[in-house]
Amino acid sequence: MLLGPQHVITDPDCLKRAAGATFPTANSLVAILKPASREQVQECVRVANRYGTPLYPISSGKNWGYGSRAPSADGCVLVDLGRMRTIVDFSEELAYITVEPGVTQNQVIEFLRARNSRLWIDATGSSPDCSLIGNACERGFGHTPYADHFAHTCALEVVLPTGELAHTGFGRFDNAFAAPIYRWGFGPSIDGLFSQSNLGIVTRMTFWLMPAPECFQAFFFRCGDERQLHDVIDALRRLRLGGTLRSAMHIGNDYKVLSGIQQYPWSESHGRTPLPADVMEGLRRRYNFGRWNGSGALYGTRRQVAEARRIVKAALNGKVDQLQFLDDRRIALASRFAGLYRMVTGWDLTRALELVKPVMGLMRGIPTQQPLRSVYWRRREPVPEHMDPDRDHCGLLWCGPVAPATGEHAIALARIAESTLLSYGFEPMISFTMLSERALGCVTTITYDRAVAGEDDRAMECYRALSEGFERAGYFPYRLGIQGMDRMNGNNGYNAVVRTIKNALDPNRILAPGRYDPQ
Amino acid sequence: MLLGPQHVITDPDCLKRAAGATFPTANSLVAILKPASREQVQECVRVANRYGTPLYPISSGKNWGYGSRAPSADGCVLVDLGRMRTIVDFSEELAYITVEPGVTQNQVIEFLRARNSRLWIDATGSSPDCSLIGNACERGFGHTPYADHFAHTCALEVVLPTGELAHTGFGRFDNAFAAPIYRWGFGPSIDGLFSQSNLGIVTRMTFWLMPAPECFQAFFFRCGDERQLHDVIDALRRLRLGGTLRSAMHIGNDYKVLSGIQQYPWSESHGRTPLPADVMEGLRRRYNFGRWNGSGALYGTRRQVAEARRIVKAALNGKVDQLQFLDDRRIALASRFAGLYRMVTGWDLTRALELVKPVMGLMRGIPTQQPLRSVYWRRREPVPEHMDPDRDHCGLLWCGPVAPATGEHAIALARIAESTLLSYGFEPMISFTMLSERALGCVTTITYDRAVAGEDDRAMECYRALSEGFERAGYFPYRLGIQGMDRMNGNNGYNAVVRTIKNALDPNRILAPGRYDPQ
């Protein structure tokens, strides 16, 4: 037998659980295979070709809001790569790490700590147990200057849909020193084909790591209204284009922030949904956050950070309220003198620090469970210690359109998200991220309680209306979940190329049919 | 007729000239077509498919050292895209420009000047008349923070080998605002397929432009020996990884620098080649340059640049000689007080400034003819006003391996280049470029006089020995010329993928057979 019996799962309950997600799913699984090596992955693929059984590979399977582990087509065998947890290569000097798909954010953090490394990863705001490869291949993002995950990788090792192995860039040469540090190699660059695709199973990948700067300082601010949001996005774009800001800035609205602090205030709202405006206003005052809440960070030498602070202050002056700079020293100080600090600044630091610490961690590449709590927003049970949104009936759908980073576009995006979600009775949780010098991502969250009858349908309708609303207005998502793979469909030259390549590389259509698969 | 008769060239002399390069070429051309639009390009491709005639597309055709306009296979029709000179789109606010393949560096510079734009391009060190698209698709590099050209592009419009049109990223949606500013779109990223490939003809492409910083300062230094070179490369890597240096640093050896200043000193060498060591020593003293000569630049606000200067000074202290910082103010000052300056610093600034100005221009994205002069190094006629290396019998072959940016690798590269070129009787002109935070490029130049009998053969043998020497040692090139396309051959998974895609997208093998085309 190819894998030991304990690594081939056919128990119907297990299969059913694995085929579920944070929204309704329809496709069932035939089995779950847990290969331990690329050779076993290759063997799985060869067998699948022989029998014509489609495979659906996952890394850690924590793709919550986009489909979790659930397959994009019926009758698939799930290939769970979670056992492939080897850290294959590491260089402190050249600042990279090469990992397998089962390697998680926490595992790398521990690996680096054990070596007293000065290197950071760029973490996603999801779970510390997320796979690095899984997230990068979905082109996820984080909060340090290495925020664009896929752009900071190279040397992919890929099991092709026929079972052959391919290495990208210089990785195809056994003796190429530059394989882990130079993306392109020579000849056509094929790395991109294996992101957001069903064209291969990535079994190894090199991630570039960021050396910890001498000095790190976070900053926080608020915008009270659309005018301020408009102006601050324009200011942040200029700061990023000019190189003063190097990381993905983040601006969350009040709903987004509140859902990270507590669950839905059922009693204050007298059971009504969506959240009444006056209740929200009370909560904004209680927790002391604004309509829009921004965070970012400065990295460099002490003087570089000081100069960046000066520039940021000048650029945001008049466009934001309560601009605050925070670092470890100030936090330690503030913790000791929280009462005094409050008196002087009007800010309840003790409480704020609890909320701010995980955010500051993320800006240093330290993963946190904290944002995941928001998935339990509408649930009436308390958030369990070991969170599992799939198991716990958490309803979650994400839609993340991209726009040019201008105030005008930010407001257009926010208005579409707000009006659509409210019209379906959901709180419009919105977070803007400066994905690059020019691009603004707008992750809109639909979160609900799957245990409430009718909510699944309403949420899916809302998702569809939201996606279509964004697209009609000219905003397309940076990523798709299995709930939205039909957005790939259509007749255009790009789809013709992708279809041609799919047919050529995967003649038996073995690999993840329906996943980023234009019809 | 598809194109007017004046845009279909069959004159044997013209065809022969176009099939030549800066080294011996064997493949002949059947005709030259000059389409004026993507529709005409599509029509050319359709007709070619009908008759089974291979096409060889060029942009400006100035790919000197890598094959100029000469095709990679016999019997091709050259498709010269030089007439497609439209600047299609431009945004000062979002800092991008969308161009056709005939648009040159100079054309964009003039376009920006006419609009009083504050945006810079990143220029190659080749000719101001080079095509932006041509260079980016070959993954060329420049000298500002946007040095990696292909990494600063998106939204490719491509005529596929079957004549269909495809748009990459969000470009496939007519109304997508993010098309010119976000690389990825959603779904598999196919942009990389059209770089260093024969998989499509890029007819339009968006380039991101860098906003001019408040302050710009260049710096120059020298390394006298291997020890210093070793240490400075390690120091520069750390400065780049830490974000203090953001651009592609450049370190040229004495041969490289000399060839930019003057032609071969035939009389001082009494006609002997390669250049005798004592003559070189004298020239180093006369022109006051070192064994290794570095240049780089700082970008930012005045204070950011001041802090970067402090960090660079500290990091390079003891590792380099004669570290000098230069900006426009200092140059103006120095020009007025050149004599005094020389007295104080020992540096002949008047002369140095003449050499330094084009280098400083490049670091601000201003293209220059100056480095091209070095191609005339071994020619006995003076450099003509209008340089044309193909016409003027200039022998030029480039080989640019990539290595991790460490001192150890830099020395290994330099030793291979030096010993190989000297053993074939050529001067080993070497320039190192910090292609990224982790990657060091080593462009090695074989330049010779094609009019001298036997030199063509010797140069080609030298090129082959050099490529093989680098590869045996673990260093592979960032780019291939038609003289080295056989380096693509071999049985590996990457080549299997590229072959499969080629066969699927170009079933009639119409497009540039032999170009980045693994056998």
JSON list of N, CA and C in Angstrom, two decimals, chain B residues 167-201:
[
{"chain": "B", "resi": 167, "resn": "HIS", "atom": "N", "xyz": [-4.97, 39.49, -22.33]},
{"chain": "B", "resi": 167, "resn": "HIS", "atom": "CA", "xyz": [-4.54, 40.51, -21.37]},
{"chain": "B", "resi": 167, "resn": "HIS", "atom": "C", "xyz": [-4.27, 39.84, -20.04]},
{"chain": "B", "resi": 168, "resn": "THR", "atom": "N", "xyz": [-3.20, 40.23, -19.37]},
{"chain": "B", "resi": 168, "resn": "THR", "atom": "CA", "xyz": [-2.87, 39.57, -18.11]},
{"chain": "B", "resi": 168, "resn": "THR", "atom": "C", "xyz": [-3.41, 40.38, -16.93]},
{"chain": "B", "resi": 169, "resn": "GLY", "atom": "N", "xyz": [-3.44, 39.71, -15.77]},
{"chain": "B", "resi": 169, "resn": "GLY", "atom": "CA", "xyz": [-3.92, 40.36, -14.55]},
{"chain": "B", "resi": 169, "resn": "GLY", "atom": "C", "xyz": [-5.36, 40.81, -14.69]},
{"chain": "B", "resi": 170, "resn": "PHE", "atom": "N", "xyz": [-5.69, 41.94, -14.11]},
{"chain": "B", "resi": 170, "resn": "PHE", "atom": "CA", "xyz": [-7.05, 42.47, -14.22]},
{"chain": "B", "resi": 170, "resn": "PHE", "atom": "C", "xyz": [-7.31, 43.08, -15.60]},
{"chain": "B", "resi": 171, "resn": "GLY", "atom": "N", "xyz": [-6.28, 43.15, -16.44]},
{"chain": "B", "resi": 171, "resn": "GLY", "atom": "CA", "xyz": [-6.43, 43.72, -17.77]},
{"chain": "B", "resi": 171, "resn": "GLY", "atom": "C", "xyz": [-7.48, 43.01, -18.60]},
{"chain": "B", "resi": 172, "resn": "ARG", "atom": "N", "xyz": [-7.85, 41.78, -18.22]},
{"chain": "B", "resi": 172, "resn": "ARG", "atom": "CA", "xyz": [-8.85, 41.06, -19.01]},
{"chain": "B", "resi": 172, "resn": "ARG", "atom": "C", "xyz": [-10.26, 41.58, -18.79]},
{"chain": "B", "resi": 173, "resn": "PHE", "atom": "N", "xyz": [-10.43, 42.44, -17.78]},
{"chain": "B", "resi": 173, "resn": "PHE", "atom": "CA", "xyz": [-11.75, 43.04, -17.56]},
{"chain": "B", "resi": 173, "resn": "PHE", "atom": "C", "xyz": [-11.71, 44.49, -18.04]},
{"chain": "B", "resi": 174, "resn": "ASP", "atom": "N", "xyz": [-12.65, 44.82, -18.93]},
{"chain": "B", "resi": 174, "resn": "ASP", "atom": "CA", "xyz": [-12.64, 46.15, -19.54]},
{"chain": "B", "resi": 174, "resn": "ASP", "atom": "C", "xyz": [-12.71, 47.26, -18.50]},
{"chain": "B", "resi": 175, "resn": "ASN", "atom": "N", "xyz": [-13.45, 47.00, -17.43]},
{"chain": "B", "resi": 175, "resn": "ASN", "atom": "CA", "xyz": [-13.73, 48.08, -16.49]},
{"chain": "B", "resi": 175, "resn": "ASN", "atom": "C", "xyz": [-12.93, 48.01, -15.19]},
{"chain": "B", "resi": 176, "resn": "ALA", "atom": "N", "xyz": [-11.88, 47.17, -15.17]},
{"chain": "B", "resi": 176, "resn": "ALA", "atom": "CA", "xyz": [-11.15, 47.00, -13.91]},
{"chain": "B", "resi": 176, "resn": "ALA", "atom": "C", "xyz": [-10.21, 48.18, -13.65]},
{"chain": "B", "resi": 177, "resn": "PHE", "atom": "N", "xyz": [-10.54, 48.97, -12.63]},
{"chain": "B", "resi": 177, "resn": "PHE", "atom": "CA", "xyz": [-9.69, 50.13, -12.30]},
{"chain": "B", "resi": 177, "resn": "PHE", "atom": "C", "xyz": [-8.27, 49.70, -11.92]},
{"chain": "B", "resi": 178, "resn": "ALA", "atom": "N", "xyz": [-8.13, 48.53, -11.31]},
{"chain": "B", "resi": 178, "resn": "ALA", "atom": "CA", "xyz": [-6.82, 48.14, -10.77]},
{"chain": "B", "resi": 178, "resn": "ALA", "atom": "C", "xyz": [-5.90, 47.55, -11.83]},
{"chain": "B", "resi": 179, "resn": "ALA", "atom": "N", "xyz": [-6.38, 47.41, -13.08]},
{"chain": "B", "resi": 179, "resn": "ALA", "atom": "CA", "xyz": [-5.56, 46.76, -14.11]},
{"chain": "B", "resi": 179, "resn": "ALA", "atom": "C", "xyz": [-4.15, 47.33, -14.20]},
{"chain": "B", "resi": 180, "resn": "PRO", "atom": "N", "xyz": [-3.97, 48.66, -14.26]},
{"chain": "B", "resi": 180, "resn": "PRO", "atom": "CA", "xyz": [-2.59, 49.15, -14.44]},
{"chain": "B", "resi": 180, "resn": "PRO", "atom": "C", "xyz": [-1.77, 49.24, -13.15]},
{"chain": "B", "resi": 181, "resn": "ILE", "atom": "N", "xyz": [-2.35, 48.90, -12.00]},
{"chain": "B", "resi": 181, "resn": "ILE", "atom": "CA", "xyz": [-1.60, 49.12, -10.75]},
{"chain": "B", "resi": 181, "resn": "ILE", "atom": "C", "xyz": [-1.44, 47.88, -9.89]},
{"chain": "B", "resi": 182, "resn": "TYR", "atom": "N", "xyz": [-2.06, 46.78, -10.28]},
{"chain": "B", "resi": 182, "resn": "TYR", "atom": "CA", "xyz": [-1.96, 45.56, -9.48]},
{"chain": "B", "resi": 182, "resn": "TYR", "atom": "C", "xyz": [-1.56, 44.42, -10.40]},
{"chain": "B", "resi": 183, "resn": "ARG", "atom": "N", "xyz": [-0.47, 43.77, -10.07]},
{"chain": "B", "resi": 183, "resn": "ARG", "atom": "CA", "xyz": [0.11, 42.79, -10.97]},
{"chain": "B", "resi": 183, "resn": "ARG", "atom": "C", "xyz": [-0.74, 41.53, -11.15]},
{"chain": "B", "resi": 184, "resn": "TRP", "atom": "N", "xyz": [-1.29, 41.03, -10.01]},
{"chain": "B", "resi": 184, "resn": "TRP", "atom": "CA", "xyz": [-1.71, 39.63, -9.99]},
{"chain": "B", "resi": 184, "resn": "TRP", "atom": "C", "xyz": [-3.06, 39.35, -10.64]},
{"chain": "B", "resi": 185, "resn": "GLY", "atom": "N", "xyz": [-4.02, 40.27, -10.53]},
{"chain": "B", "resi": 185, "resn": "GLY", "atom": "CA", "xyz": [-5.39, 39.86, -10.88]},
{"chain": "B", "resi": 185, "resn": "GLY", "atom": "C", "xyz": [-5.82, 38.71, -9.99]},
{"chain": "B", "resi": 186, "resn": "PHE", "atom": "N", "xyz": [-6.77, 37.89, -10.45]},
{"chain": "B", "resi": 186, "resn": "PHE", "atom": "CA", "xyz": [-7.01, 36.63, -9.73]},
{"chain": "B", "resi": 186, "resn": "PHE", "atom": "C", "xyz": [-6.87, 35.49, -10.72]},
{"chain": "B", "resi": 187, "resn": "GLY", "atom": "N", "xyz": [-6.66, 34.28, -10.17]},
{"chain": "B", "resi": 187, "resn": "GLY", "atom": "CA", "xyz": [-6.36, 33.13, -11.03]},
{"chain": "B", "resi": 187, "resn": "GLY", "atom": "C", "xyz": [-4.86, 33.05, -11.29]},
{"chain": "B", "resi": 188, "resn": "PRO", "atom": "N", "xyz": [-4.45, 32.03, -12.05]},
{"chain": "B", "resi": 188, "resn": "PRO", "atom": "CA", "xyz": [-3.01, 31.85, -12.30]},
{"chain": "B", "resi": 188, "resn": "PRO", "atom": "C", "xyz": [-2.39, 33.11, -12.90]},
{"chain": "B", "resi": 189, "resn": "SER", "atom": "N", "xyz": [-1.21, 33.46, -12.44]},
{"chain": "B", "resi": 189, "resn": "SER", "atom": "CA", "xyz": [-0.52, 34.63, -12.98]},
{"chain": "B", "resi": 189, "resn": "SER", "atom": "C", "xyz": [0.33, 34.19, -14.16]},
{"chain": "B", "resi": 190, "resn": "ILE", "atom": "N", "xyz": [0.02, 34.70, -15.34]},
{"chain": "B", "resi": 190, "resn": "ILE", "atom": "CA", "xyz": [0.70, 34.23, -16.56]},
{"chain": "B", "resi": 190, "resn": "ILE", "atom": "C", "xyz": [1.72, 35.23, -17.10]},
{"chain": "B", "resi": 191, "resn": "ASP", "atom": "N", "xyz": [1.84, 36.38, -16.46]},
{"chain": "B", "resi": 191, "resn": "ASP", "atom": "CA", "xyz": [2.76, 37.41, -16.97]},
{"chain": "B", "resi": 191, "resn": "ASP", "atom": "C", "xyz": [4.16, 36.85, -17.26]},
{"chain": "B", "resi": 192, "resn": "GLY", "atom": "N", "xyz": [4.69, 36.10, -16.28]},
{"chain": "B", "resi": 192, "resn": "GLY", "atom": "CA", "xyz": [6.06, 35.59, -16.39]},
{"chain": "B", "resi": 192, "resn": "GLY", "atom": "C", "xyz": [6.30, 34.77, -17.65]},
{"chain": "B", "resi": 193, "resn": "LEU", "atom": "N", "xyz": [5.25, 34.14, -18.16]},
{"chain": "B", "resi": 193, "resn": "LEU", "atom": "CA", "xyz": [5.39, 33.31, -19.37]},
{"chain": "B", "resi": 193, "resn": "LEU", "atom": "C", "xyz": [5.87, 34.12, -20.56]},
{"chain": "B", "resi": 194, "resn": "PHE", "atom": "N", "xyz": [5.57, 35.43, -20.55]},
{"chain": "B", "resi": 194, "resn": "PHE", "atom": "CA", "xyz": [5.89, 36.24, -21.72]},
{"chain": "B", "resi": 194, "resn": "PHE", "atom": "C", "xyz": [7.19, 37.02, -21.54]},
{"chain": "B", "resi": 195, "resn": "SER", "atom": "N", "xyz": [7.94, 36.69, -20.51]},
{"chain": "B", "resi": 195, "resn": "SER", "atom": "CA", "xyz": [9.29, 37.24, -20.37]},
{"chain": "B", "resi": 195, "resn": "SER", "atom": "C", "xyz": [10.27, 36.14, -20.75]},
{"chain": "B", "resi": 196, "resn": "GLN", "atom": "N", "xyz": [11.35, 36.52, -21.41]},
{"chain": "B", "resi": 196, "resn": "GLN", "atom": "CA", "xyz": [12.36, 35.56, -21.88]},
{"chain": "B", "resi": 196, "resn": "GLN", "atom": "C", "xyz": [11.69, 34.33, -22.48]},
{"chain": "B", "resi": 197, "resn": "SER", "atom": "N", "xyz": [10.88, 34.56, -23.48]},
{"chain": "B", "resi": 197, "resn": "SER", "atom": "CA", "xyz": [10.15, 33.41, -24.04]},
{"chain": "B", "resi": 197, "resn": "SER", "atom": "C", "xyz": [9.83, 33.63, -25.50]},
{"chain": "B", "resi": 198, "resn": "ASN", "atom": "N", "xyz": [9.23, 32.62, -26.09]},
{"chain": "B", "resi": 198, "resn": "ASN", "atom": "CA", "xyz": [8.72, 32.73, -27.46]},
{"chain": "B", "resi": 198, "resn": "ASN", "atom": "C", "xyz": [7.25, 32.35, -27.49]},
{"chain": "B", "resi": 199, "resn": "LEU", "atom": "N", "xyz": [6.55, 32.75, -26.42]},
{"chain": "B", "resi": 199, "resn": "LEU", "atom": "CA", "xyz": [5.16, 32.31, -26.25]},
{"chain": "B", "resi": 199, "resn": "LEU", "atom": "C", "xyz": [4.13, 33.36, -26.63]},
{"chain": "B", "resi": 200, "resn": "GLY", "atom": "N", "xyz": [4.57, 34.56, -26.95]},
{"chain": "B", "resi": 200, "resn": "GLY", "atom": "CA", "xyz": [3.62, 35.60, -27.34]},
{"chain": "B", "resi": 200, "resn": "GLY", "atom": "C", "xyz": [4.35, 36.86, -27.73]},
{"chain": "B", "resi": 201, "resn": "ILE", "atom": "N", "xyz": [3.65, 37.77, -28.41]},
{"chain": "B", "resi": 201, "resn": "ILE", "atom": "CA", "xyz": [4.22, 39.07, -28.77]},
{"chain": "B", "resi": 201, "resn": "ILE", "atom": "C", "xyz": [3.55, 40.12, -27.89]}
]
